[in-house]
Short mmCIF file of C-alpha atoms in Angstrom, two decimals:
data_model
loop_
_atom_site.label_atom_id
_atom_site.label_comp_id
_atom_site.label_asym_id
_atom_site.label_seq_id
_atom_site.Cartn_x
_atom_site.Cartn_y
_atom_site.Cartn_z
CA MET I 1 87.76 139.53 109.04
CA ALA I 2 88.64 143.12 109.67
CA ALA I 3 90.39 144.39 112.75
CA ALA I 4 90.25 147.91 114.01
CA GLY I 5 93.67 147.65 115.55
CA ALA I 6 95.97 145.41 117.51
CA GLU I 7 94.30 142.55 119.34
CA PRO I 8 96.11 141.52 122.52
CA GLY I 9 96.79 137.89 123.21
CA CYS I 10 95.95 137.94 126.93
CA ASP I 11 92.73 138.84 128.68
CA PRO I 12 93.09 137.90 132.37
CA GLY I 13 89.42 138.59 133.10
CA GLY I 14 88.00 136.36 130.38
CA GLY I 15 90.63 133.77 129.59
CA ALA I 16 93.42 134.04 127.06
CA ARG I 17 93.43 134.47 123.30
CA PHE I 18 94.70 131.58 121.21
CA PHE I 19 94.66 130.57 117.59
CA CYS I 20 94.92 127.31 115.70
CA THR I 21 96.03 126.67 112.17
CA ALA I 22 93.75 124.41 110.15
CA GLY I 23 93.60 122.94 106.69
CA ARG I 24 91.56 124.98 104.24
CA GLY I 25 87.93 123.93 104.51
CA LEU I 26 88.26 122.57 108.05
CA GLU I 27 87.78 125.90 109.80
CA SER I 28 84.07 125.27 110.45
CA PHE I 29 84.83 121.84 111.94
CA LEU I 30 87.43 123.39 114.24
CA MET I 31 85.09 126.20 115.33
CA ARG I 32 82.41 123.70 116.27
CA GLU I 33 84.96 121.57 118.12
CA LEU I 34 86.36 124.54 120.06
CA GLN I 35 82.91 125.44 121.31
CA ALA I 36 82.10 121.84 122.26
CA ARG I 37 85.39 120.84 123.93
CA LEU I 38 86.68 124.11 125.37
CA GLU I 39 83.51 126.22 125.61
CA ALA I 40 85.49 128.78 123.66
CA THR I 41 84.13 132.27 123.10
CA GLN I 42 84.88 135.06 120.62
CA VAL I 43 85.45 132.40 117.97
CA GLU I 44 86.27 133.73 114.52
CA TYR I 45 88.22 132.55 111.56
CA THR I 46 90.08 133.53 108.47
CA SER I 47 91.39 131.14 105.83
CA GLY I 48 93.63 128.60 107.55
CA LYS I 49 93.33 130.03 111.09
CA VAL I 50 90.74 130.08 113.88
CA PHE I 51 91.03 132.60 116.75
CA PHE I 52 89.30 132.06 120.09
CA THR I 53 89.24 132.87 123.80
CA ALA I 54 89.42 130.04 126.35
CA SER I 55 90.32 129.33 129.96
CA SER I 56 91.29 125.70 129.33
CA ASP I 57 94.56 124.01 130.29
CA LEU I 58 96.99 122.43 127.82
CA ALA I 59 95.68 118.93 128.54
CA SER I 60 92.24 119.92 127.25
CA MET I 61 93.68 121.68 124.22
CA LYS I 62 95.72 118.61 123.27
CA LYS I 63 92.42 116.86 122.55
CA LEU I 64 91.60 119.10 119.59
CA LYS I 65 91.31 116.83 116.55
CA SER I 66 90.68 119.16 113.61
CA ALA I 67 93.53 121.61 114.34
CA GLU I 68 97.04 121.49 112.89
CA ARG I 69 98.92 123.57 115.48
CA LEU I 70 97.99 125.58 118.57
CA PHE I 71 99.39 129.01 119.45
CA LEU I 72 99.08 131.50 122.26
CA LEU I 73 98.25 134.80 120.56
CA ILE I 74 100.59 137.70 121.25
CA LYS I 75 98.98 140.12 118.83
CA LYS I 76 96.82 140.28 115.73
CA GLN I 77 96.45 143.49 113.80
CA LEU I 78 95.81 144.98 110.40
CA PRO I 79 98.19 144.00 107.60
CA ILE I 80 101.17 146.12 106.67
CA ALA I 81 100.29 148.33 103.69
CA VAL I 82 103.11 147.13 101.45
CA PRO I 83 102.18 148.84 98.14
CA SER I 84 102.01 152.31 99.69
CA LEU I 85 105.25 152.13 101.73
CA SER I 86 108.92 152.17 100.84
CA ARG I 87 111.13 149.21 101.70
CA GLY I 88 112.63 151.02 104.69
CA LYS I 89 109.21 151.97 106.08
CA ILE I 90 107.98 148.38 105.72
CA LEU I 91 110.94 147.12 107.76
CA ASN I 92 110.16 149.79 110.34
CA GLU I 93 106.54 148.59 110.52
CA ILE I 94 107.78 145.04 111.12
CA GLN I 95 109.98 146.28 113.99
CA ARG I 96 106.98 148.07 115.49
CA LEU I 97 105.26 144.71 115.98
CA VAL I 98 107.81 144.26 118.79
CA ASN I 99 108.59 147.81 119.89
CA ASP I 100 105.14 149.43 120.02
CA ASP I 101 103.55 147.19 122.65
CA PRO I 102 106.18 145.32 124.71
CA GLY I 103 103.61 144.81 127.48
CA SER I 104 101.58 142.40 125.37
CA TRP I 105 104.73 140.35 124.76
CA LEU I 106 105.58 140.14 128.46
CA LYS I 107 102.00 139.21 129.41
CA ALA I 108 102.00 136.46 126.80
CA ILE I 109 105.36 135.10 128.04
CA LEU I 110 104.13 134.98 131.64
CA LEU I 111 100.93 133.20 130.62
CA TRP I 112 102.95 130.79 128.46
CA LYS I 113 105.13 129.94 131.47
CA GLU I 114 102.05 129.47 133.66
CA LEU I 115 100.43 127.08 131.16
CA LEU I 116 103.60 125.00 130.93
CA GLU I 117 104.04 124.88 134.71
CA CYS I 118 100.45 123.68 135.22
CA ASP I 119 100.86 121.05 132.52
CA ALA I 120 104.14 119.84 134.08
CA LYS I 121 102.47 119.46 137.50
CA ARG I 122 99.62 117.49 135.95
CA GLU I 123 102.09 115.20 134.17
CA LYS I 124 103.97 114.51 137.42
CA VAL I 125 100.74 113.54 139.19
CA SER I 126 99.79 111.32 136.25
CA GLN I 127 103.18 109.59 136.28
CA ARG I 128 102.93 108.88 140.01
CA ASP I 129 99.60 107.16 139.42
CA THR I 130 100.97 104.83 136.74
CA ASN I 131 102.53 101.49 137.61
CA PRO I 132 106.36 101.06 137.59
CA LEU I 133 106.30 99.00 134.38
CA LYS I 134 104.53 101.72 132.39
CA ARG I 135 106.80 104.34 133.91
CA LYS I 136 109.86 102.34 132.80
CA VAL I 137 108.51 102.18 129.24
CA GLY I 138 108.02 105.95 129.25
CA GLU I 139 111.58 106.50 130.46
CA ASN I 140 112.90 104.33 127.62
CA GLU I 141 110.93 106.42 125.12
CA ILE I 142 112.52 109.59 126.52
CA ILE I 143 116.01 108.05 126.21
CA ILE I 144 115.34 107.11 122.57
CA ALA I 145 114.00 110.61 121.84
CA LYS I 146 117.09 112.20 123.39
CA LYS I 147 119.39 110.01 121.30
CA LEU I 148 117.53 111.03 118.17
CA LYS I 149 117.77 114.63 119.26
CA VAL I 150 121.55 114.45 119.68
CA GLU I 151 121.88 112.90 116.22
CA GLU I 152 119.73 115.64 114.67
CA ILE I 153 121.71 118.38 116.42
CA GLN I 154 124.94 116.91 115.04
CA MET I 155 123.44 116.89 111.55
CA VAL I 156 122.23 120.48 111.92
CA GLU I 157 125.64 121.62 113.16
CA GLU I 158 127.41 119.90 110.27
CA SER I 159 125.00 121.44 107.75
CA HIS I 160 125.35 124.81 109.44
CA ARG I 161 129.15 124.71 109.21
CA GLU I 162 129.01 123.84 105.52
CA GLY I 163 126.65 126.69 104.69
CA GLN I 164 128.04 129.36 107.00
CA ARG I 165 129.24 132.50 105.19
CA ASP I 166 129.33 135.13 107.91
CA ARG I 167 129.25 135.58 111.67
CA GLN I 168 125.79 137.17 111.93
CA PRO I 169 123.23 135.62 114.32
CA LYS I 170 121.14 132.86 112.75
CA TYR I 171 117.42 132.42 113.36
CA TYR I 172 115.31 129.35 112.82
CA LEU I 173 112.97 130.06 109.93
CA GLU I 174 110.33 127.92 108.29
CA GLN I 175 108.19 128.52 105.22
CA GLY I 176 105.21 126.69 106.68
CA ASP I 177 104.17 124.51 109.57
CA ALA I 178 105.84 121.28 108.42
CA ILE I 179 107.54 119.21 111.14
CA THR I 180 109.95 116.35 110.39
CA LYS I 181 109.31 112.76 111.43
CA THR I 182 112.31 112.92 113.76
CA GLU I 183 110.67 115.82 115.61
CA GLU I 184 107.50 113.76 116.00
CA LEU I 185 109.52 111.03 117.74
CA GLN I 186 111.03 113.67 120.03
CA GLU I 187 107.71 114.99 121.28
CA GLN I 188 108.06 114.06 124.93
CA GLY I 189 111.69 115.17 125.20
CA SER I 190 111.00 118.43 123.39
CA GLN I 191 108.04 119.22 125.62
CA ASN I 192 110.26 118.62 128.66
CA ASP I 193 112.62 121.27 127.28
CA LEU I 194 109.70 123.70 127.16
CA VAL I 195 108.88 122.90 130.77
CA LYS I 196 112.47 123.76 131.72
CA ALA I 197 111.96 127.11 130.03
CA ALA I 198 109.01 127.74 132.33
CA ASP I 199 111.38 127.41 135.29
CA THR I 200 113.47 130.33 134.03
CA GLU I 201 112.84 133.04 136.60
CA ASN I 202 114.57 135.86 134.79
CA LEU I 203 112.89 136.59 131.46
CA GLU I 204 116.11 138.13 130.16
CA ASP I 205 117.70 134.66 130.29
CA LEU I 206 115.28 133.29 127.71
CA THR I 207 116.60 132.05 124.38
CA PHE I 208 114.47 132.16 121.25
CA ARG I 209 114.16 131.46 117.57
CA VAL I 210 111.83 132.99 114.98
CA SER I 211 109.54 131.10 112.63
CA CYS I 212 108.18 133.24 109.80
CA ARG I 213 105.62 132.98 107.05
CA CYS I 214 105.16 135.75 104.52
CA SER I 215 102.43 135.63 101.90
CA GLY I 216 100.80 138.09 99.51
CA ASN I 217 102.49 141.40 98.77
CA ILE I 218 104.95 141.24 101.65
CA GLY I 219 106.01 137.77 100.57
CA LYS I 220 106.91 139.19 97.17
CA ALA I 221 108.88 142.07 98.67
CA PHE I 222 110.82 140.23 101.41
CA THR I 223 112.12 136.76 102.15
CA THR I 224 111.32 135.06 105.44
CA GLN I 225 115.02 135.30 106.28
CA GLU I 226 114.95 139.09 106.02
CA VAL I 227 111.81 139.37 108.14
CA GLY I 228 113.17 136.92 110.72
CA ARG I 229 116.42 138.85 111.01
CA VAL I 230 114.56 142.13 111.61
CA VAL I 231 112.24 140.60 114.22
CA GLY I 232 115.09 138.75 115.95
CA THR I 233 117.20 141.89 116.22
CA ALA I 234 114.24 143.84 117.65
CA LEU I 235 113.60 141.14 120.28
CA MET I 236 117.25 141.07 121.39
CA LYS I 237 117.35 144.85 121.73
CA LYS I 238 113.99 145.18 123.47
CA PHE I 239 114.11 142.22 125.91
CA GLY I 240 117.75 141.13 126.00
CA TRP I 241 116.90 137.63 124.77
CA ARG I 242 119.50 135.51 123.00
CA ALA I 243 118.94 133.76 119.68
CA ASP I 244 119.42 129.97 119.73
CA LEU I 245 119.00 127.92 116.58
CA ARG I 246 119.10 124.43 118.06
CA ASN I 247 117.28 124.31 121.37
CA PRO I 248 115.63 127.59 122.37
CA HIS I 249 113.35 128.08 125.34
CA LEU I 250 110.88 129.99 123.21
CA GLU I 251 109.73 129.92 119.60
CA ILE I 252 108.08 132.96 118.08
CA PHE I 253 105.73 132.38 115.15
CA MET I 254 104.87 135.25 112.83
CA HIS I 255 102.62 135.28 109.76
CA LEU I 256 102.42 138.44 107.66
CA SER I 257 99.84 138.46 104.88
CA ASP I 258 97.50 140.79 103.01
CA ALA I 259 94.75 139.98 105.53
CA TYR I 260 96.53 140.37 108.89
CA SER I 261 99.75 140.44 110.88
CA VAL I 262 99.73 137.66 113.48
CA VAL I 263 102.32 136.86 116.16
CA GLY I 264 102.06 133.90 118.53
CA ILE I 265 103.86 131.26 120.59
CA PRO I 266 103.43 127.60 119.61
CA LEU I 267 102.36 125.64 122.69
CA PHE I 268 103.52 122.26 121.36
CA ARG I 269 106.55 121.64 119.20
CA VAL I 270 104.84 118.70 117.50
CA PRO I 271 101.60 119.49 115.61
CA LEU I 272 98.30 118.34 117.07
CA ALA I 273 97.61 116.75 113.68
CA SER I 274 100.55 114.34 114.15
CA ARG I 275 98.77 111.63 116.11
CA THR I 276 100.82 109.59 118.54
CA TYR I 277 98.48 106.63 118.07
CA ILE I 278 98.93 106.35 114.28
CA GLN I 279 102.07 104.54 113.19
CA THR I 280 101.78 104.86 109.40
CA ALA I 281 100.10 107.96 108.04
CA GLY I 282 97.57 107.61 105.23
CA LEU I 283 94.77 110.11 104.88
CA ARG I 284 95.41 113.28 106.89
CA SER I 285 94.11 112.65 110.41
CA THR I 286 92.30 115.97 110.59
CA ILE I 287 90.33 115.13 107.44
CA ALA I 288 89.51 111.64 108.75
CA TRP I 289 88.28 113.03 112.06
CA ALA I 290 86.19 115.71 110.32
CA MET I 291 84.48 113.03 108.24
CA ALA I 292 83.68 110.96 111.32
CA SER I 293 82.45 114.00 113.24
CA ILE I 294 79.49 114.59 110.91
CA ALA I 295 78.56 110.91 110.48
CA GLU I 296 76.16 110.80 113.46
CA ILE I 297 77.99 107.88 115.10
CA LYS I 298 76.04 106.56 118.08
CA ALA I 299 76.81 103.92 120.71
CA GLY I 300 76.16 100.39 119.51
CA ALA I 301 76.18 101.30 115.82
CA LEU I 302 77.99 99.35 113.09
CA VAL I 303 80.38 101.63 111.18
CA LEU I 304 81.95 100.45 107.92
CA ASP I 305 84.81 101.77 105.81
CA PRO I 306 84.63 99.58 102.67
CA MET I 307 87.85 101.03 101.21
CA CYS I 308 89.76 101.50 104.45
CA GLY I 309 93.38 101.61 103.20
CA LEU I 310 95.61 102.13 106.24
CA GLY I 311 92.57 102.46 108.50
CA THR I 312 93.03 106.12 109.43
CA ILE I 313 89.30 106.92 109.37
CA LEU I 314 88.44 103.93 111.54
CA VAL I 315 91.20 104.70 114.05
CA GLU I 316 90.12 108.35 114.33
CA ALA I 317 86.50 107.34 114.80
CA ALA I 318 87.28 104.60 117.35
CA GLU I 319 89.44 106.95 119.41
CA GLU I 320 86.57 109.42 119.68
CA TRP I 321 83.54 107.07 119.77
CA PRO I 322 84.71 103.84 121.45
CA ASP I 323 81.36 102.12 122.14
CA VAL I 324 80.79 101.27 118.48
CA TYR I 325 81.39 98.26 116.20
CA TYR I 326 83.89 99.08 113.45
CA MET I 327 84.67 97.16 110.28
CA GLY I 328 87.15 97.90 107.50
CA ALA I 329 87.51 96.27 104.09
CA ASP I 330 90.13 96.54 101.35
CA VAL I 331 91.45 94.40 98.50
CA SER I 332 95.12 95.33 98.99
CA ASP I 333 97.39 93.11 101.10
CA SER I 334 99.88 95.91 101.75
CA GLN I 335 97.16 98.37 102.81
CA LEU I 336 95.62 95.89 105.23
CA LEU I 337 99.03 95.07 106.72
CA GLY I 338 99.57 98.78 107.30
CA ALA I 339 96.10 99.04 108.81
CA CYS I 340 96.91 96.14 111.18
CA ASP I 341 100.06 97.96 112.31
CA ASN I 342 98.04 101.11 112.98
CA LEU I 343 95.43 99.19 114.97
CA LYS I 344 98.16 97.60 117.10
CA ALA I 345 99.86 100.98 117.69
CA ALA I 346 96.52 102.50 118.75
CA GLY I 347 95.51 99.50 120.86
CA LEU I 348 92.34 99.00 118.80
CA VAL I 349 92.83 95.46 117.48
CA ASP I 350 89.84 94.23 119.47
CA LYS I 351 87.60 97.08 118.37
CA ILE I 352 88.08 97.08 114.59
CA ASN I 353 87.64 94.05 112.32
CA LEU I 354 89.42 93.99 108.94
CA LEU I 355 88.35 92.03 105.86
CA GLN I 356 90.14 91.50 102.56
CA VAL I 357 87.27 91.86 100.09
CA SER I 358 86.25 94.02 97.16
CA VAL I 359 84.05 97.02 97.81
CA THR I 360 81.70 95.69 95.09
CA GLU I 361 81.28 92.31 96.83
CA LEU I 362 80.84 93.03 100.53
CA PRO I 363 80.03 89.87 102.58
CA LEU I 364 77.39 91.66 104.64
CA PRO I 365 73.60 91.36 104.79
CA SER I 366 71.51 94.06 103.16
CA GLN I 367 70.72 97.03 105.40
CA SER I 368 73.06 95.80 108.15
CA VAL I 369 75.32 98.87 108.43
CA ASP I 370 74.37 102.07 110.28
CA VAL I 371 77.14 104.37 109.01
CA ILE I 372 79.55 104.26 106.07
CA ILE I 373 82.61 106.52 106.04
CA SER I 374 85.11 106.19 103.25
CA ASP I 375 87.84 107.94 101.31
CA ILE I 376 87.11 107.00 97.69
CA PRO I 377 90.59 106.58 96.13
CA PHE I 378 91.51 108.93 93.31
CA GLY I 379 94.54 110.17 91.43
CA LYS I 380 96.79 108.63 88.78
CA LYS I 381 96.90 105.22 90.50
CA PHE I 382 93.10 104.96 90.78
CA LYS I 383 91.01 105.31 87.65
CA LEU I 384 87.55 104.46 88.96
CA GLY I 385 85.73 106.59 86.41
CA LYS I 386 82.10 105.64 86.16
CA ASP I 387 82.72 102.52 88.30
CA ILE I 388 81.83 104.84 91.16
CA LYS I 389 78.22 103.92 90.43
CA SER I 390 78.70 100.18 91.08
CA ILE I 391 80.68 100.98 94.24
CA LEU I 392 77.86 103.17 95.53
CA GLN I 393 75.24 100.57 94.69
CA GLU I 394 76.98 97.99 96.89
CA MET I 395 77.44 100.52 99.67
CA GLY I 396 73.75 101.37 99.39
CA ARG I 397 72.79 97.72 99.59
CA VAL I 398 74.44 97.19 103.00
CA LEU I 399 73.46 100.61 104.42
CA ARG I 400 70.21 100.68 106.35
CA VAL I 401 67.43 103.08 105.42
CA GLY I 402 68.09 106.36 107.20
CA GLY I 403 71.77 105.51 107.62
CA ALA I 404 74.45 108.12 106.99
CA MET I 405 77.18 107.92 104.35
CA VAL I 406 80.16 110.30 104.46
CA LEU I 407 82.54 110.20 101.51
CA LEU I 408 85.71 112.00 100.51
CA LEU I 409 85.40 112.61 96.77
CA SER I 410 87.52 114.11 94.05
CA GLU I 411 85.89 116.63 91.72
CA ASP I 412 85.47 113.90 89.08
CA HIS I 413 83.90 111.49 91.58
CA HIS I 414 81.65 114.23 92.86
CA ARG I 415 80.45 114.89 89.32
CA HIS I 416 79.91 111.17 88.59
CA LEU I 417 77.95 110.84 91.81
CA ARG I 418 75.62 113.64 90.78
CA ASP I 419 75.19 112.19 87.31
CA CYS I 420 74.64 108.53 88.19
CA GLY I 421 71.20 106.96 87.94
CA GLY I 422 68.31 107.70 85.64
CA SER I 423 65.88 107.67 88.56
CA SER I 424 67.22 110.88 90.07
CA ILE I 425 64.73 113.20 91.71
CA LEU I 426 65.19 116.93 91.78
CA LEU I 427 65.16 118.61 95.19
CA THR I 428 65.02 122.36 95.59
CA SER I 429 66.08 122.46 99.27
CA ARG I 430 65.63 120.57 102.53
CA ASP I 431 62.80 122.86 103.60
CA ASN I 432 60.93 122.50 100.28
CA ILE I 433 60.88 118.68 100.16
CA THR I 434 57.26 117.51 99.95
CA ASP I 435 57.80 113.76 100.43
CA PRO I 436 57.12 113.20 104.17
CA GLU I 437 59.27 110.07 104.28
CA VAL I 438 62.29 111.93 102.89
CA LYS I 439 61.66 114.81 105.27
CA MET I 440 61.64 112.43 108.24
CA LEU I 441 64.90 110.83 107.12
CA LEU I 442 66.56 114.19 106.66
CA SER I 443 65.63 115.45 110.12
CA PRO I 444 64.26 112.62 112.33
CA ASP I 445 64.59 114.75 115.46
CA LYS I 446 65.01 118.47 115.65
CA LYS I 447 68.09 119.60 117.48
CA THR I 448 69.70 122.94 118.00
CA GLY I 449 73.00 123.13 116.16
CA PRO I 450 76.06 125.11 117.25
CA SER I 451 75.47 128.82 117.48
CA ASP I 452 76.65 130.78 114.48
CA THR I 453 76.78 134.00 116.47
CA ALA I 454 80.36 133.36 117.58
CA SER I 455 81.60 135.10 114.49
CA PRO I 456 80.13 136.74 111.39
CA SER I 457 82.74 134.86 109.37
CA HIS I 458 81.22 131.60 110.59
CA LYS I 459 78.62 132.07 107.89
CA ALA I 460 80.91 130.99 105.06
CA SER I 461 82.04 127.79 106.72
CA SER I 462 80.29 125.10 104.69
CA SER I 463 79.03 124.53 101.16
CA ARG I 464 75.56 123.31 100.35
CA CYS I 465 73.60 122.30 97.29
CA PRO I 466 70.50 124.55 97.26
CA SER I 467 69.20 122.69 94.23
CA THR I 468 70.47 119.15 94.34
CA VAL I 469 69.90 115.86 92.59
CA LEU I 470 69.30 112.58 94.39
CA PRO I 471 72.03 110.30 92.93
CA CYS I 472 71.05 106.69 92.23
CA GLY I 473 67.53 107.40 93.49
CA TRP I 474 68.23 106.57 97.14
CA LEU I 475 70.95 108.96 98.38
CA VAL I 476 69.84 112.29 99.78
CA PRO I 477 72.70 114.86 99.83
CA LEU I 478 72.89 116.79 103.09
CA GLU I 479 76.22 118.60 103.36
CA CYS I 480 79.27 119.23 101.21
CA PHE I 481 82.57 120.79 102.33
CA LYS I 482 85.40 121.64 99.97
CA VAL I 483 88.70 120.84 101.73
CA SER I 484 92.37 121.00 100.85
CA LEU I 485 94.51 117.86 100.63
CA GLY I 486 97.69 119.84 99.98
CA LYS I 487 98.31 119.80 96.25
CA THR I 488 94.69 119.13 95.38
CA ASP I 489 91.19 119.76 96.69
CA ALA I 490 88.43 117.31 97.50
CA PHE I 491 84.90 117.25 98.87
CA ILE I 492 83.61 115.83 102.14
CA CYS I 493 80.05 114.89 101.24
CA LYS I 494 77.36 113.61 103.59
CA TYR I 495 74.30 111.67 102.42
CA LYS I 496 71.41 109.73 103.92
CA LYS I 497 69.81 106.64 102.48
CA ALA I 498 66.24 107.56 101.69
CA HIS I 499 64.79 104.23 100.53
CA ALA I 500 65.90 100.64 100.02
CA SER I 501 64.91 100.49 96.36
CA GLY I 502 64.77 104.11 95.30
CA LEU I 503 62.27 106.85 96.06
CA SER I 504 58.71 106.70 94.87
CA PRO I 505 57.35 109.84 93.30
CA ALA I 506 55.44 111.97 95.78
CA GLY I 507 54.24 115.47 96.15
CA GLY I 508 54.34 116.15 92.44
CA LEU I 509 57.93 114.97 92.00
CA GLU I 510 58.35 112.70 89.02
CA PRO I 511 61.09 110.11 88.47
CA GLY I 512 63.29 110.34 85.43
CA PRO I 513 66.34 112.19 84.22
CA GLN I 514 66.69 115.72 85.48
CA PRO I 515 69.00 118.52 84.39
CA GLU I 516 72.15 118.91 86.45
CA THR I 517 71.48 121.85 88.72
CA ALA I 518 73.59 121.02 91.77
CA THR I 519 76.04 123.81 92.46
CA LEU I 520 78.19 124.59 95.48
CA GLN I 521 77.73 127.91 97.20
CA GLU I 522 78.38 129.42 100.60
CA SER I 523 76.02 128.39 103.35
CA PRO I 524 74.42 130.96 105.67
CA GLY I 525 75.88 129.06 108.62
CA LEU I 526 76.63 125.72 110.16
CA GLN I 527 73.55 123.50 110.10
CA ASP I 528 72.77 120.62 112.39
CA SER I 529 73.26 117.41 110.45
CA SER I 530 71.04 115.19 112.56
#
């Protein structure tokens, strides 16, 4: 993604410019979601961030499921040329992010205030419509959040006194986008503080803190503390704002990398990825939602997670597609107890049934399940090895012909899945399949997928197997996305069941072992998975 120059954050005629952070590999899911939920335009992405224009309110943006955090864009411009500049000139370039275009900062602040004011009015109307009992419960939650906030402030002050070495102004700095559990519990109280900031009539009375990320060459040359100090000093001189570590009106987020220089204002202090309806976190919610989003869930369907763990996938799916029958299975007592707690917290006890059974002995009739979505466990604690084949055979038994299966696989599991079964059939591509039955199962009804003209960079959003092998003779691979789980990577893989007892040879395709030719490569664009 190349930029010819600075990109302003506000465009009064066509909405405002925003950006979301996203886990690596989820950018294409977020782009599709932005277009569907917000009718966003000018959608483009770079690794870990998606930029877009929208006229939506904060209530609509809170519904984004595949995003980590949401920001109002102040400016996005070309990266600072670190190797060719001296240290002093680099610091001067950082100051110019504030000094060269103060108008874009002021426009962004005014729009930020307007968004918060509109959201506060909507919340007041919503509270008036709720009954007194619910309102009382909400007030108690605010009291608890405020108590936690006071305790955290006391801890911060004590830590600050112990580490203080000089009298220079301090800025809040963070290496990434991590938010503590205490901050998650404070969400409502913290958002009320932001609303108070919107009531500040004089912009010079605003208080702020700076949150920095530096990567690439500039991250090697400067610490985030140095960059934050330079930016904070420039903001105080230019606008007269005052730095406040503990409870500022305004937070400024800045990310300097070898690809871009981005400045924005976070619109929520708690990440969108931190779900209020999940009590105990298991699989990352954004990953769980992404898996469910490509599973073709339809009203009245039976959806199964045969290794459900804490039930994150089922909860994410049920929140988005409520008119569906959900079932989760696991052999672990502790995991199922955690799943029960999550179902109670989300109010989904009546919508999701849990069973304590082995994934290899599911008490379900053959071909009774419409969709299977599952995170296949991996890591040091789970050594499934080639047992993945027996797990898939049982999943295939209960999945109906034409049903979708979406799995989260490690690299080892992905390899075992490609290698399993001596009855594999080689496919060159979806368009070159000669078996009419397989063709019908791959695309039962033609639909127009999301437009890939929103951004040229949309074209590298998903990975596909141009020459793939049918594992176990009955699974047809459709899509594969490489995603980040933090310290490791995994694959979201989508399949369809092609036949109850394996595919019969057709169109010149012969059964039998085939050489492994499945390789991941960049797709020319998002494809419709129906």
